[in-house]
Coordinates of C-alpha atoms in Angstrom, one line a residue:
Chain A
X224 CA 43.2 29.7 -69.2
X225 CA 44.1 33.4 -69.5
X226 CA 45.1 34.7 -72.9
X227 CA 45.9 37.9 -74.6
X228 CA 45.7 38.2 -78.4
X229 CA 47.0 40.8 -80.8
X230 CA 47.4 40.9 -84.6
X231 CA 51.1 40.4 -85.5
X232 CA 51.6 43.1 -88.1
X233 CA 50.4 46.6 -88.9
X234 CA 51.7 48.9 -91.6
X235 CA 50.8 52.6 -91.8
X236 CA 52.0 55.7 -93.6
X237 CA 53.8 58.5 -91.8
X238 CA 51.3 61.1 -90.5
X239 CA 48.4 58.6 -90.4
X240 CA 46.9 57.2 -87.2
X241 CA 47.8 53.7 -86.1
X242 CA 45.4 51.5 -84.2
X243 CA 46.7 48.4 -82.5
X244 CA 44.1 46.1 -81.0
X245 CA 44.3 43.5 -78.2
X246 CA 41.7 41.1 -76.7
X247 CA 42.0 39.4 -73.4
X248 CA 40.1 36.7 -71.6
X249 CA 40.5 37.2 -67.9
X250 CA 37.6 39.2 -66.5
X251 CA 39.4 39.9 -63.2
X252 CA 42.1 42.0 -64.9
X253 CA 43.0 45.0 -62.9
X254 CA 45.5 46.8 -65.1
X255 CA 46.1 46.6 -68.8
X256 CA 49.4 47.8 -70.2
X257 CA 51.0 48.8 -73.5
X258 CA 54.7 48.3 -73.9
X259 CA 57.0 49.3 -76.8
X260 CA 60.1 47.4 -77.9
X261 CA 62.5 49.1 -80.3
X262 CA 65.0 46.9 -82.2
X263 CA 67.7 45.5 -79.9
X264 CA 66.2 47.0 -76.8
X265 CA 64.1 45.9 -73.8
X266 CA 60.5 46.7 -73.4
X267 CA 59.4 50.2 -72.2
X268 CA 56.1 51.0 -70.6
X269 CA 54.1 53.3 -72.9
X270 CA 50.9 53.6 -71.0
X271 CA 48.4 51.7 -68.9
X272 CA 44.8 51.8 -68.0
X273 CA 42.9 50.7 -64.9
X274 CA 40.1 48.2 -65.6
X275 CA 37.4 50.5 -64.3
X276 CA 38.3 53.2 -66.9
X277 CA 37.1 53.4 -70.5
X278 CA 39.7 55.7 -72.0
X279 CA 43.0 57.3 -71.2
X280 CA 44.8 59.9 -73.3
X281 CA 48.5 60.8 -73.1
X282 CA 49.7 63.2 -75.8
X283 CA 49.6 61.3 -79.1
X284 CA 48.4 58.1 -77.4
X285 CA 44.8 57.1 -76.7
X286 CA 43.9 53.9 -75.0
X287 CA 40.3 52.6 -75.3
X288 CA 39.0 49.8 -73.1
X289 CA 35.8 47.9 -73.9
X290 CA 35.2 45.8 -70.8
X291 CA 32.1 44.1 -72.2
X292 CA 34.0 42.8 -75.2
X293 CA 37.4 42.5 -73.4
X294 CA 39.0 44.6 -76.1
X295 CA 41.8 47.1 -75.6
X296 CA 43.2 49.4 -78.3
X297 CA 46.1 51.8 -78.6
X298 CA 45.7 54.7 -81.1
X299 CA 48.8 56.6 -82.1
X300 CA 48.0 59.9 -83.7
X301 CA 50.3 61.4 -86.4
X302 CA 52.4 58.3 -86.5
X303 CA 56.1 58.9 -87.1
X304 CA 58.9 56.7 -88.3
X305 CA 60.3 56.7 -84.7
X306 CA 57.1 54.8 -83.7
X307 CA 58.2 51.8 -85.7
X308 CA 58.5 49.1 -83.0
X309 CA 56.8 46.0 -81.6
X310 CA 53.9 46.9 -79.3
X311 CA 52.9 44.5 -76.5
X312 CA 49.6 44.3 -74.7
X313 CA 49.6 42.8 -71.2
X314 CA 47.1 42.3 -68.5
X315 CA 47.7 41.9 -64.8
X316 CA 45.5 40.6 -62.1
X317 CA 45.9 39.6 -58.5
X318 CA 45.9 35.8 -58.0
X319 CA 46.5 35.6 -54.3
X320 CA 45.1 37.4 -51.3
X321 CA 48.5 36.9 -49.6
X322 CA 50.7 39.9 -50.2
X323 CA 50.5 41.5 -53.6
X324 CA 51.0 38.5 -55.8
X325 CA 50.0 39.2 -59.3
X326 CA 50.1 37.5 -62.7
X327 CA 51.1 39.3 -65.9
X328 CA 49.9 37.8 -69.2
X329 CA 51.5 39.0 -72.4
X330 CA 50.3 39.2 -76.0
X331 CA 52.7 38.1 -78.8
X332 CA 53.3 41.7 -79.9
X333 CA 52.2 43.8 -82.9
X334 CA 55.0 44.8 -85.2
X335 CA 54.3 48.4 -86.4
X336 CA 56.0 49.5 -89.6
X337 CA 55.7 53.2 -90.5
X338 CA 56.4 54.0 -94.1
X339 CA 57.6 57.5 -95.1
Chain B
X348 CA 69.6 55.9 -62.0
X349 CA 70.7 52.6 -63.7
X350 CA 67.4 50.7 -63.4
X351 CA 67.8 47.1 -64.5
X352 CA 71.2 46.1 -65.7
X353 CA 71.9 42.8 -67.5
X354 CA 75.3 41.4 -68.4
X355 CA 76.6 40.2 -70.8
X356 CA 74.9 41.7 -73.8
X357 CA 75.9 38.9 -76.1
X358 CA 77.3 35.4 -75.6
X359 CA 78.0 32.4 -77.7
X360 CA 78.1 29.0 -76.0
X361 CA 78.9 25.5 -77.1
X362 CA 76.4 22.7 -76.4
X363 CA 76.9 21.5 -72.9
X364 CA 78.6 24.6 -71.5
X365 CA 77.3 26.5 -68.5
X366 CA 76.9 30.2 -67.9
X367 CA 75.2 32.7 -65.6
X368 CA 73.3 35.6 -66.9
X369 CA 73.5 38.5 -64.5
X370 CA 70.7 40.9 -63.5
X371 CA 70.8 43.6 -61.0
X372 CA 68.4 46.4 -60.2
X373 CA 68.8 49.5 -58.0
X374 CA 65.1 50.4 -57.4
X375 CA 64.7 48.2 -54.3
X376 CA 62.0 46.2 -56.2
X377 CA 60.8 43.0 -54.5
X378 CA 59.5 41.4 -57.8
X379 CA 62.0 40.2 -60.4
X380 CA 61.4 38.1 -63.5
X381 CA 63.4 36.3 -66.2
X382 CA 61.8 36.1 -69.7
X383 CA 63.0 34.6 -72.9
X384 CA 61.9 36.1 -76.2
X385 CA 61.9 34.1 -79.4
X386 CA 60.9 35.6 -82.8
X387 CA 57.1 35.6 -83.1
X388 CA 56.6 33.9 -79.8
X389 CA 56.3 36.9 -77.5
X390 CA 57.7 36.7 -73.9
X391 CA 57.8 33.4 -72.0
X392 CA 58.3 33.5 -68.2
X393 CA 61.2 31.3 -67.1
X394 CA 61.4 32.1 -63.3
X395 CA 60.3 34.8 -61.0
X396 CA 60.9 36.0 -57.5
X397 CA 58.7 37.9 -55.1
X398 CA 61.5 38.8 -52.7
X399 CA 65.0 37.9 -51.5
X400 CA 65.1 34.1 -50.8
X401 CA 61.9 33.3 -52.7
X402 CA 61.9 32.0 -56.3
X403 CA 59.3 30.1 -58.3
X404 CA 59.0 28.5 -61.7
X405 CA 57.3 30.3 -64.6
X406 CA 56.1 28.7 -67.9
X407 CA 59.4 27.4 -69.3
X408 CA 61.8 26.7 -66.4
X409 CA 63.4 23.5 -67.7
X410 CA 67.2 23.8 -68.2
X411 CA 67.5 26.9 -66.0
X412 CA 68.0 27.8 -62.4
X413 CA 67.8 31.0 -60.4
X414 CA 68.7 32.3 -57.0
X415 CA 67.8 35.5 -55.1
X416 CA 70.2 36.0 -52.2
X417 CA 69.7 39.8 -52.2
X418 CA 67.0 42.2 -53.3
X419 CA 69.2 43.6 -56.0
X420 CA 70.4 40.5 -57.8
X421 CA 68.6 37.8 -59.7
X422 CA 71.0 35.7 -61.7
X423 CA 69.9 33.0 -64.2
X424 CA 72.0 29.9 -64.6
X425 CA 72.1 27.6 -67.6
X426 CA 73.8 24.4 -66.6
X427 CA 74.0 22.4 -69.8
X428 CA 73.4 24.7 -72.7
X429 CA 71.3 23.3 -75.6
X430 CA 70.5 24.8 -79.0
X431 CA 66.9 25.3 -77.9
X432 CA 68.1 27.9 -75.4
X433 CA 69.3 30.2 -78.2
X434 CA 67.2 33.2 -77.5
X435 CA 67.1 36.8 -76.1
X436 CA 66.8 36.9 -72.4
X437 CA 65.2 39.8 -70.5
X438 CA 65.3 40.5 -66.8
X439 CA 62.6 42.7 -65.3
X440 CA 61.6 44.1 -62.0
X441 CA 58.6 45.8 -60.5
X442 CA 57.4 47.4 -57.3
X443 CA 54.9 46.1 -54.8
X444 CA 51.7 48.0 -55.9
X445 CA 49.6 46.3 -58.5
X446 CA 49.9 49.2 -61.0
X447 CA 53.7 49.2 -60.9
X448 CA 55.0 48.7 -64.4
X449 CA 57.8 46.3 -65.2
X450 CA 61.2 47.8 -65.8
X451 CA 63.2 45.8 -68.3
X452 CA 66.9 45.4 -68.9
X453 CA 68.3 45.6 -72.4
X454 CA 68.5 41.9 -72.8
X455 CA 71.2 39.2 -73.3
X456 CA 71.4 37.6 -76.8
X457 CA 72.5 34.0 -76.3
X458 CA 73.5 31.7 -79.1
X459 CA 74.1 28.0 -78.4
X460 CA 75.9 26.1 -81.2

């Protein structure tokens, strides 16, 4: 079945770059997302990439997609203590021709700790 | 613009009690979801709805019920609370296009003792 996998923990020093990795299994994915969850809060969309793209850059965030290996990564440049959070990778794909029905598959989340 | 609003924020229930977790959104989204989040287990889909009057089971529906009488509201009902339902519950909604992201509420932290 469909699956999204992420490493559970990452620790970096403030000012370094962070790279959070994700692998997925479904080859019909249309969009891949990165969400951020700060303590005690819901998930917020950070960025997303369409499956026919290789890279997307948004300020300090760079998303790289390797479709052949089904590998997605999120790079955060100049990581700050405010970036400490759980980062979720998710893929979505359409499973029904009727309407716009889609499925969203989530990874377990990567807990990023930024040390001063 | 409130987005997705969940109430209550916290609740403690005794085993066997019932309660309804409220979720409302003001974005006119057709798709709404209920997830539970347990430590280290990611998000598990409980129920979802693709529009008013239409609901369907997710991965972990047992012990829960939902209704969707309006586009705005998607309440989650626990009929006989069990300790296994201790969790953080998130409601989310999204628009009709495939690239529409999910908008999440801030969650309800439920403890069943």
